[in-house]
Structures are given as structure tokens and as C-alpha cells.
Tab-separated table of C-alpha atoms and ligand atoms in Angstrom:
chain	number	residue	atom	x	y	z
A	1	MET	CA	20.500	121.815	77.512
A	2	ILE	CA	20.730	118.230	76.209
A	3	ASP	CA	23.226	116.043	78.093
A	4	GLU	CA	25.097	114.162	75.338
A	5	THR	CA	26.510	111.607	77.802
A	6	LYS	CA	23.078	110.311	78.800
A	7	LEU	CA	20.979	107.810	76.855
A	8	PRO	CA	18.553	109.804	74.675
A	9	VAL	CA	15.131	110.166	76.316
A	10	VAL	CA	13.651	108.246	73.387
A	11	ASN	CA	15.835	105.283	72.482
A	12	SER	CA	14.465	101.950	71.301
A	13	PHE	CA	15.697	99.826	68.411
A	14	ASN	CA	14.165	96.435	69.059
A	15	GLU	CA	11.596	94.543	71.115
A	16	TRP	CA	13.915	93.113	73.778
A	17	ASP	CA	16.601	95.491	75.050
A	18	PRO	CA	16.244	96.340	78.785
A	19	LEU	CA	13.160	98.523	79.141
A	20	GLU	CA	13.500	101.810	81.037
A	21	GLU	CA	10.436	103.892	80.097
A	22	ILE	CA	7.106	103.075	78.492
A	23	ILE	CA	3.720	104.579	77.671
A	24	VAL	CA	0.729	102.597	78.951
A	25	GLY	CA	-2.571	103.413	77.225
A	26	ARG	CA	-5.836	104.410	78.859
A	27	VAL	CA	-9.446	103.434	78.168
A	28	GLU	CA	-11.408	106.373	79.565
A	29	TYR	CA	-14.203	107.607	77.248
A	30	ALA	CA	-13.506	104.840	74.694
A	31	CYS	CA	-16.193	104.638	72.012
A	32	VAL	CA	-17.579	102.179	69.489
A	33	PRO	CA	-16.556	103.456	66.045
A	34	GLN	CA	-19.157	104.057	63.374
A	35	TRP	CA	-19.768	101.037	61.132
A	36	HIS	CA	-17.573	101.234	58.036
A	37	ALA	CA	-15.984	98.969	55.430
A	38	THR	CA	-12.709	99.046	57.392
A	39	LEU	CA	-14.503	97.394	60.310
A	40	LYS	CA	-16.138	94.842	58.051
A	41	ALA	CA	-12.637	94.008	56.803
A	42	THR	CA	-11.112	93.321	60.199
A	43	MET	CA	-13.605	92.828	62.990
A	44	PRO	CA	-14.760	89.313	63.933
A	45	ALA	CA	-17.964	88.578	61.969
A	46	ASN	CA	-19.778	87.624	65.186
A	47	GLN	CA	-19.227	91.203	66.434
A	48	TRP	CA	-20.479	93.086	63.374
A	49	HIS	CA	-23.920	93.511	64.947
A	50	TYR	CA	-22.244	95.073	68.009
A	51	PHE	CA	-20.696	97.798	65.847
A	52	GLN	CA	-23.826	98.233	63.719
A	53	GLN	CA	-25.996	98.695	66.818
A	54	ASN	CA	-23.612	100.669	69.042
A	55	GLY	CA	-21.538	102.814	66.669
A	56	GLY	CA	-21.141	106.344	68.058
A	57	GLN	CA	-21.806	105.245	71.693
A	58	TYR	CA	-19.374	104.938	74.561
A	59	ILE	CA	-18.172	101.398	75.259
A	60	SER	CA	-19.875	100.043	78.385
A	61	ASP	CA	-18.687	101.465	81.718
A	62	LYS	CA	-18.460	97.966	83.142
A	63	LEU	CA	-15.921	96.838	80.560
A	64	LEU	CA	-13.953	100.099	80.626
A	65	GLU	CA	-13.731	100.121	84.427
A	66	ALA	CA	-12.481	96.529	84.482
A	67	ALA	CA	-9.986	97.259	81.680
A	68	ALA	CA	-8.805	100.453	83.431
A	69	GLN	CA	-8.118	98.457	86.588
A	70	GLU	CA	-6.053	95.990	84.574
A	71	LEU	CA	-4.052	98.838	83.030
A	72	ASP	CA	-3.406	100.180	86.539
A	73	GLY	CA	-2.281	96.686	87.519
A	74	LEU	CA	0.068	96.532	84.541
A	75	THR	CA	1.420	99.968	85.453
A	76	ALA	CA	2.112	98.853	89.026
A	77	VAL	CA	3.925	95.714	87.827
A	78	LEU	CA	6.064	97.702	85.385
A	79	GLN	CA	6.932	100.222	88.088
A	80	SER	CA	7.833	97.438	90.503
A	81	GLU	CA	10.247	96.166	87.826
A	82	GLY	CA	11.945	99.590	87.838
A	83	ILE	CA	10.356	100.966	84.670
A	84	VAL	CA	9.110	104.548	84.335
A	85	VAL	CA	5.487	104.584	83.146
A	86	GLN	CA	3.836	107.467	81.309
A	87	ARG	CA	0.149	107.713	80.416
A	88	PRO	CA	-1.547	109.573	77.550
A	89	ALA	CA	-3.989	112.394	78.257
A	90	ALA	CA	-7.617	111.505	79.007
A	91	ILE	CA	-9.617	112.684	76.004
A	92	ASP	CA	-13.380	112.499	75.573
A	93	TRP	CA	-13.663	110.396	72.410
A	94	GLY	CA	-17.449	110.857	72.363
A	95	VAL	CA	-17.226	114.269	70.696
A	96	PRO	CA	-18.355	114.211	67.018
A	97	PHE	CA	-15.929	115.659	64.482
A	98	SER	CA	-15.586	116.226	60.774
A	99	THR	CA	-13.071	117.194	58.116
A	100	PRO	CA	-13.928	118.541	54.627
A	101	ASP	CA	-14.140	114.892	53.497
A	102	PHE	CA	-15.896	112.921	56.231
A	103	ALA	CA	-17.755	113.134	59.517
A	104	GLN	CA	-17.591	110.843	62.537
A	105	PRO	CA	-19.946	110.591	65.524
A	106	CYS	CA	-16.982	109.764	67.791
A	107	GLY	CA	-13.336	108.761	68.002
A	108	LEU	CA	-12.086	105.441	69.365
A	109	TYR	CA	-9.641	105.435	72.288
A	110	ALA	CA	-6.051	105.904	73.481
A	111	ALA	CA	-5.923	102.336	74.738
A	112	MET	CA	-3.350	101.145	72.209
A	113	PRO	CA	-0.327	103.473	71.952
A	114	ARG	CA	1.428	100.789	69.872
A	115	ASP	CA	-1.123	101.141	67.072
A	116	PHE	CA	-0.219	104.770	66.627
A	117	LEU	CA	3.341	105.460	67.775
A	118	LEU	CA	6.377	103.917	66.121
A	119	VAL	CA	9.658	104.443	67.953
A	120	ILE	CA	12.786	103.905	65.882
A	121	GLY	CA	15.952	104.895	67.724
A	122	ASN	CA	15.517	108.400	69.094
A	123	GLU	CA	12.563	109.185	66.830
A	124	VAL	CA	8.833	108.884	67.553
A	125	ILE	CA	6.706	108.643	64.419
A	126	GLU	CA	2.961	109.333	64.507
A	127	SER	CA	1.350	106.860	62.099
A	128	PRO	CA	-1.044	107.840	59.297
A	129	MET	CA	-3.877	105.535	60.384
A	130	ALA	CA	-6.554	104.340	57.957
A	131	TRP	CA	-9.541	104.350	60.309
A	132	ARG	CA	-11.446	107.603	60.252
A	133	SER	CA	-12.419	107.172	63.913
A	134	ARG	CA	-8.726	107.391	64.815
A	135	TYR	CA	-8.034	110.654	62.978
A	136	PHE	CA	-7.571	112.686	66.164
A	137	GLU	CA	-5.986	109.987	68.306
A	138	PHE	CA	-2.746	112.004	68.256
A	139	LYS	CA	-4.273	114.461	70.737
A	140	ALA	CA	-3.858	112.006	73.607
A	141	TYR	CA	-0.104	111.741	73.034
A	142	ARG	CA	0.806	115.337	72.265
A	143	PRO	CA	1.602	116.370	75.865
A	144	LEU	CA	4.096	113.507	76.095
A	145	LEU	CA	5.531	114.048	72.615
A	146	LYS	CA	6.091	117.752	73.230
A	147	ARG	CA	7.951	116.884	76.420
A	148	TYR	CA	10.087	114.239	74.694
A	149	PHE	CA	10.868	116.743	71.932
A	150	HIS	CA	12.026	119.336	74.458
A	151	GLN	CA	14.205	116.624	76.001
A	152	GLY	CA	15.913	115.940	72.658
A	153	ALA	CA	13.749	113.377	70.836
A	154	LYS	CA	13.040	113.518	67.127
A	155	TRP	CA	9.283	113.863	66.520
A	156	THR	CA	7.728	113.108	63.153
A	157	THR	CA	4.165	113.050	61.903
A	158	ALA	CA	3.814	110.920	58.778
A	159	PRO	CA	1.797	112.635	55.998
A	160	LYS	CA	-1.661	113.193	57.468
A	161	PRO	CA	-4.021	111.064	55.341
A	162	GLU	CA	-7.142	112.572	53.825
A	163	LEU	CA	-9.192	109.385	54.335
A	164	THR	CA	-11.502	110.238	51.442
A	165	GLU	CA	-13.589	107.586	49.699
A	166	ALA	CA	-10.628	107.068	47.336
A	167	LEU	CA	-8.773	105.180	50.085
A	168	TYR	CA	-11.466	102.504	50.427
A	169	LYS	CA	-12.451	99.990	47.732
A	170	PRO	CA	-16.125	100.599	46.898
A	171	THR	CA	-16.554	96.966	45.847
A	172	PHE	CA	-14.781	95.496	48.879
A	173	ASN	CA	-16.007	91.996	49.680
A	174	PRO	CA	-14.557	90.348	52.821
A	175	ALA	CA	-15.226	86.931	51.270
A	176	CYS	CA	-12.725	87.696	48.486
A	177	SER	CA	-9.577	87.762	50.669
A	178	GLU	CA	-8.655	91.281	49.620
A	179	PHE	CA	-7.661	94.371	51.517
A	180	VAL	CA	-10.200	97.153	51.835
A	181	ILE	CA	-7.667	99.961	51.415
A	182	THR	CA	-6.277	101.197	48.101
A	183	GLU	CA	-2.927	102.830	47.326
A	184	PHE	CA	-4.475	106.318	47.188
A	185	GLU	CA	-2.169	107.678	49.893
A	186	PRO	CA	0.310	106.275	52.438
A	187	VAL	CA	-1.347	104.681	55.468
A	188	PHE	CA	-0.058	102.366	58.175
A	189	ASP	CA	-0.570	101.427	61.776
A	190	ALA	CA	2.646	101.246	63.801
A	191	ALA	CA	1.528	97.859	65.141
A	192	ASP	CA	2.093	96.350	61.699
A	193	PHE	CA	5.861	96.770	62.286
A	194	MET	CA	8.189	94.839	64.601
A	195	ARG	CA	11.729	96.040	65.161
A	196	CYS	CA	14.881	93.915	65.180
A	197	GLY	CA	17.542	96.633	64.988
A	198	ARG	CA	18.447	97.464	61.410
A	199	ASP	CA	15.825	94.972	60.182
A	200	ILE	CA	12.188	95.897	60.603
A	201	PHE	CA	9.467	93.364	59.759
A	202	CYS	CA	5.985	94.339	58.679
A	203	GLN	CA	2.919	93.142	56.869
A	204	LYS	CA	0.553	94.688	54.383
A	205	SER	CA	-2.828	94.617	56.020
A	206	GLN	CA	-6.315	96.049	56.198
A	207	VAL	CA	-4.731	99.240	57.592
A	208	THR	CA	-1.210	99.256	56.081
A	209	ASN	CA	-0.595	99.659	52.363
A	210	GLN	CA	2.508	99.458	50.173
A	211	PHE	CA	2.553	103.260	49.865
A	212	GLY	CA	2.796	103.553	53.663
A	213	ILE	CA	5.617	101.007	53.860
A	214	ASP	CA	7.475	102.790	51.035
A	215	TRP	CA	7.058	106.114	52.812
A	216	LEU	CA	8.514	104.680	56.005
A	217	GLN	CA	11.448	102.980	54.253
A	218	ARG	CA	12.392	106.188	52.448
A	219	HIS	CA	11.958	108.211	55.613
A	220	LEU	CA	14.213	105.888	57.643
A	221	GLY	CA	16.826	105.641	54.904
A	222	GLU	CA	19.526	103.071	54.250
A	223	ALA	CA	20.318	102.426	57.911
A	224	TYR	CA	17.155	100.308	58.089
A	225	ARG	CA	15.749	97.485	55.951
A	226	ILE	CA	11.999	96.921	55.999
A	227	HIS	CA	10.936	93.364	55.121
A	228	ILE	CA	7.343	92.581	54.201
A	229	LEU	CA	5.990	89.277	55.544
A	230	ASP	CA	2.806	87.654	54.271
A	231	PHE	CA	0.927	85.430	56.699
A	232	ASN	CA	-1.877	84.861	54.205
A	233	ASP	CA	-4.365	86.397	56.653
A	234	PRO	CA	-7.286	88.104	54.896
A	235	LYS	CA	-8.183	89.938	58.125
A	236	ALA	CA	-4.588	91.043	58.784
A	237	MET	CA	-4.371	94.067	61.071
A	238	HIS	CA	-1.298	94.346	63.321
A	239	ILE	CA	1.565	91.896	63.178
A	240	ASP	CA	2.317	91.926	66.895
A	241	ALA	CA	0.142	88.990	67.911
A	242	THR	CA	1.615	86.835	65.159
A	243	PHE	CA	5.307	87.658	64.856
A	244	VAL	CA	6.940	88.362	68.242
A	245	PRO	CA	10.755	88.624	68.394
A	246	LEU	CA	11.803	87.933	72.004
A	247	ALA	CA	15.595	88.136	71.885
A	248	PRO	CA	18.381	88.059	69.312
A	249	GLY	CA	17.890	84.782	67.435
A	250	ARG	CA	14.588	83.917	69.199
A	251	LEU	CA	11.155	84.424	67.646
A	252	LEU	CA	7.708	83.528	68.967
A	253	LEU	CA	5.624	82.742	65.887
A	254	ASN	CA	1.855	82.453	66.308
A	255	GLU	CA	1.476	80.539	63.066
A	256	PRO	CA	1.441	76.811	62.435
A	257	SER	CA	4.595	76.944	60.274
A	258	ASN	CA	7.519	79.188	59.393
A	259	ALA	CA	6.472	79.310	55.718
A	260	ALA	CA	6.114	83.103	55.757
A	261	LEU	CA	9.615	83.716	57.078
A	262	PRO	CA	12.465	84.630	54.727
A	263	PRO	CA	15.673	82.517	54.781
A	264	MET	CA	17.343	85.099	57.048
A	265	PHE	CA	15.495	83.358	59.932
A	266	ASP	CA	17.038	79.961	59.172
A	267	SER	CA	19.515	80.339	62.020
A	268	TRP	CA	16.882	81.652	64.463
A	269	GLU	CA	15.070	79.539	67.034
A	270	ILE	CA	11.366	79.620	66.149
A	271	LEU	CA	9.037	79.048	69.106
A	272	TYR	CA	5.428	78.054	68.385
A	273	PRO	CA	3.138	78.989	71.303
A	274	PRO	CA	0.568	76.581	72.754
A	275	PRO	CA	-3.143	77.306	72.121
A	276	THR	CA	-4.710	80.144	74.093
A	277	THR	CA	-6.831	79.457	77.152
A	278	LEU	CA	-9.296	82.211	76.203
A	279	PRO	CA	-12.780	80.643	76.258
A	280	ALA	CA	-14.474	80.570	72.852
A	281	ASP	CA	-17.258	82.800	74.209
A	282	HIS	CA	-14.910	85.488	75.616
A	283	GLN	CA	-16.029	88.759	73.998
A	284	LEU	CA	-13.297	89.924	71.635
A	285	TYR	CA	-14.958	92.881	69.939
A	286	PHE	CA	-11.903	94.127	68.065
A	287	SER	CA	-9.558	91.225	67.394
A	288	SER	CA	-8.922	87.515	67.027
A	289	ASN	CA	-7.843	85.350	69.970
A	290	ARG	CA	-4.259	85.729	68.740
A	291	VAL	CA	-4.010	88.562	71.274
A	292	SER	CA	-2.946	86.089	73.952
A	293	VAL	CA	0.486	86.127	72.246
A	294	ASN	CA	0.613	89.940	72.234
A	295	ILE	CA	3.150	89.886	75.054
A	296	LEU	CA	5.673	92.506	76.170
A	297	SER	CA	9.378	91.882	76.759
A	298	LEU	CA	11.091	93.824	79.536
A	299	ASP	CA	14.428	92.396	78.448
A	300	GLU	CA	15.694	89.176	76.857
A	301	GLU	CA	14.224	87.105	79.729
A	302	ARG	CA	11.389	88.904	81.520
A	303	VAL	CA	8.146	88.929	79.614
A	304	ILE	CA	4.644	90.099	80.615
A	305	VAL	CA	2.037	87.419	79.860
A	306	GLU	CA	-1.706	87.264	80.592
A	307	ALA	CA	-2.175	85.585	83.985
A	308	GLN	CA	-4.611	82.909	82.784
A	309	GLU	CA	-2.445	81.863	79.816
A	310	THR	CA	-0.827	79.150	81.919
A	311	PRO	CA	0.295	76.931	79.000
A	312	LEU	CA	2.083	79.941	77.437
A	313	ILE	CA	3.617	80.864	80.804
A	314	THR	CA	4.909	77.301	81.273
A	315	PHE	CA	6.091	77.149	77.658
A	316	LEU	CA	8.097	80.367	77.985
A	317	ALA	CA	9.548	79.343	81.348
A	318	ASP	CA	10.576	75.980	79.860
A	319	HIS	CA	12.464	77.929	77.197
A	320	GLY	CA	14.422	79.978	79.700
A	321	PHE	CA	12.248	83.085	79.901
A	322	LYS	CA	10.941	84.622	83.110
A	323	PRO	CA	7.203	85.203	82.530
A	324	ILE	CA	5.476	87.773	84.723
A	325	PRO	CA	1.732	86.975	84.852
A	326	VAL	CA	-0.598	90.003	84.762
A	327	PRO	CA	-4.433	89.789	84.582
A	328	PHE	CA	-5.605	91.399	81.340
A	329	ARG	CA	-8.607	89.528	79.960
A	330	ASN	CA	-11.036	92.436	80.164
A	331	PHE	CA	-8.647	94.738	78.352
A	332	MET	CA	-8.165	92.094	75.660
A	333	SER	CA	-11.805	92.546	74.652
A	334	LEU	CA	-10.770	95.972	73.323
A	335	GLY	CA	-8.420	94.525	70.702
A	336	GLY	CA	-4.973	93.921	72.119
A	337	ALA	CA	-2.856	92.897	75.058
A	338	PHE	CA	0.438	94.065	76.531
A	339	HIS	CA	2.327	94.976	73.372
A	340	CYS	CA	-0.638	96.874	71.904
A	341	ALA	CA	-1.421	98.594	75.203
A	342	THR	CA	2.058	100.079	75.459
A	343	CYS	CA	4.773	101.797	73.490
A	344	ASP	CA	8.327	101.473	74.688
A	345	ILE	CA	10.044	104.834	74.777
A	346	ARG	CA	13.473	103.914	76.060
A	347	ARG	CA	15.386	100.644	76.065
A	348	SER	CA	19.080	100.686	76.952
A	349	GLY	CA	20.648	99.491	73.728
A	350	THR	CA	22.107	100.600	70.426
A	351	LEU	CA	21.369	100.065	66.748
A	352	GLN	CA	22.597	96.625	65.725
A	353	SER	CA	22.186	94.058	62.999
A	354	TYR	CA	20.948	90.642	64.168
A	355	PHE	CA	21.039	88.871	60.799
B	1	ABU	N1	-4.374	94.603	67.687
B	1	ABU	C1	-3.821	93.293	67.642
B	1	ABU	C2	-4.766	92.337	66.975
B	1	ABU	C3	-4.040	91.207	66.438
B	1	ABU	C4	-4.881	90.141	65.817
B	1	ABU	O1	-6.115	90.108	65.983
B	1	ABU	O2	-4.295	89.279	65.161
């Protein structure tokens, strides 16, 4: 029986309401995806050889063990702050698979729940992701999603993409500042969306097309307004290290100017973070060094920040936030930080308009 007086088990409308329950990813059996145009479009050029040489193999034990320890550390910190932590199932991503249209030597990982799961209110949406290696990523989350469904949550799978050759531009050239994906079918990664109540901000990217955004807008209906932002980033993939709403009226913007923001942000305080402390030679196989700003808000004040990002910690504290430092540099090599590595399931708040 569902208790109508309690907060729904899944309930999250923005990035800052008080956090009660969250999924923290896991790195066990993570693999290097097979080289493909989608990787050429997004991965740092100095890592292309890594994918070309190691595609289909497990990522090194040394890195995964260090990253797993950091995830356990994050879990302990969240629990000590009173938050319930759930983990996805451990899946062996090293098993080859195929569909009628393509074959893969391996999957990727369940390290980044935020890439895949989009929570809007009491609904969890499984994203139609554009990378073939991520086709079966849903398996890691199904035990949790079944449980949330039985407890009253709405559970939606966006149209499962076919990921045929028609989705990828055959003439794609990363030097031409274009996106590798076509409009063949709706695709998006959940991490290309940031929620501010009734207003949801997203970007078109190397994994999110207009068709995907249109599908989501029509699915959510008139209660929500999706706004597309353009940061003029030819490698765009995931908005959550660039555009980070921290509280009503307060935005952390990892861009040199607010040129990409619509006038609705004119009354908002825009905070520009200091440069990252990540050394230039720190191995970031899957992302840019923007990930240092991929932080996680526990409420309008407490925010989880990488422990060695001392200028960012000081900056946030100077602006009235309460940063909680957590070591995460090894995990960051896998393509994200605290926002990517999690997916908030329940925050104690309601649907509101902040503009
Ligand atoms: N998965 C987050 C990566 C963000 C970025 O490289 O800008």
C-alpha cells in the first residue's frame, strides 16, 4: 500500500533541495569501449591511442580499485550527512554482446548513474544513450528501479534507440566543429540536463540531439519548460561540469562569460569558479578538466567538492556555501566527479518556478 502522506520514494525537482536518498555508481568490471566515431567526437585527443589500443579490455585494476575506494569514501560521507545511499548491481561489462545492427566486445560501466537516469519529480527516466557500449547499462539499475516502482515511483524507458549506422555521420570530422550524431532517432544522456524546477536546461551535444530533447519535452508536458543552451563547445557531452545551479538564484558557471545564458538569468547571481588544481598530466581518459566543477549539492549550502580543489573550496566558502571536501581524483579519470557519479532519488521539496 502506498502511504499518500509520505514524500514519494522518488522525488527530486532541482539540484539543491535537501537530499535524502541517492544512487552512487560503481566501477567494478569497467571496460574500455571499442573505438568509434562517438569517441573521436568527445574524448580528449591525447587519449585516442588509449582507446584504439585498449578497446574491449577491462580498465586497469589499479585505477578501478583506487576509484572504488573513493566511491566508498563518498558513500561514507553521504551517510554521515544523513543521506540514504543505494548502489547499482555489479555487472560484468566485459561480456561481448550484439543486436541485429551492431556488435560490441564489451560494455562500459555503471560508474555514472547521472549519465543514464533522469529524475523529474516522482519519475525516473532511463535515457536513450547514443554510445553503443552503453546499450545494456540499464541492467545495473533495474533492481533499484523495480523496487522504486513497487514503492510508488513512475518508471519510464525512453524509446530504445537502434544505434544503426544511420545515427552517426559517415563524414564526421572532429576538426569541423560538428556533432557526430544525426537526427535519425531520439537520443540523449541525462547528464545533458540540469533541473531548476519547472525550468530544465540542456545542451545539444555529441550524445544529445534535438529529437531527444523534443521527445523529453513532449513526454514531460506543459508543466516543464526545456531550454537549450549553447556553450559553443564542439566536444560537448554533459552539461553538468559547465552549468551548475547551486540554489535558487545562484549558478556556478564554468565558462568565461554568461554569453550563453538567456535573459531569464539576469536576476541570478553568476559565480565563475577559479581554475582547477588538476595537474596538466593527470590522466583524464574520458573528459576535460571541467570535471572539477562537477560538484554535488546536498542542500542550498552543503556541497561535495574534490578535496584537492582548494581554490574552489575557498571560493564556495567565501560565497556562503559549506564545502565538504572528498578525495576523488582517481575516479575523475573515468569521466566525471560527484554529480556524474550519483543520481539523486529523493530531495525534500516540491515543483516550483524559480524564474
Ligand atoms: N561527464 C562529464 C564530462 C564533462 C566535460 O568533460 O565537460
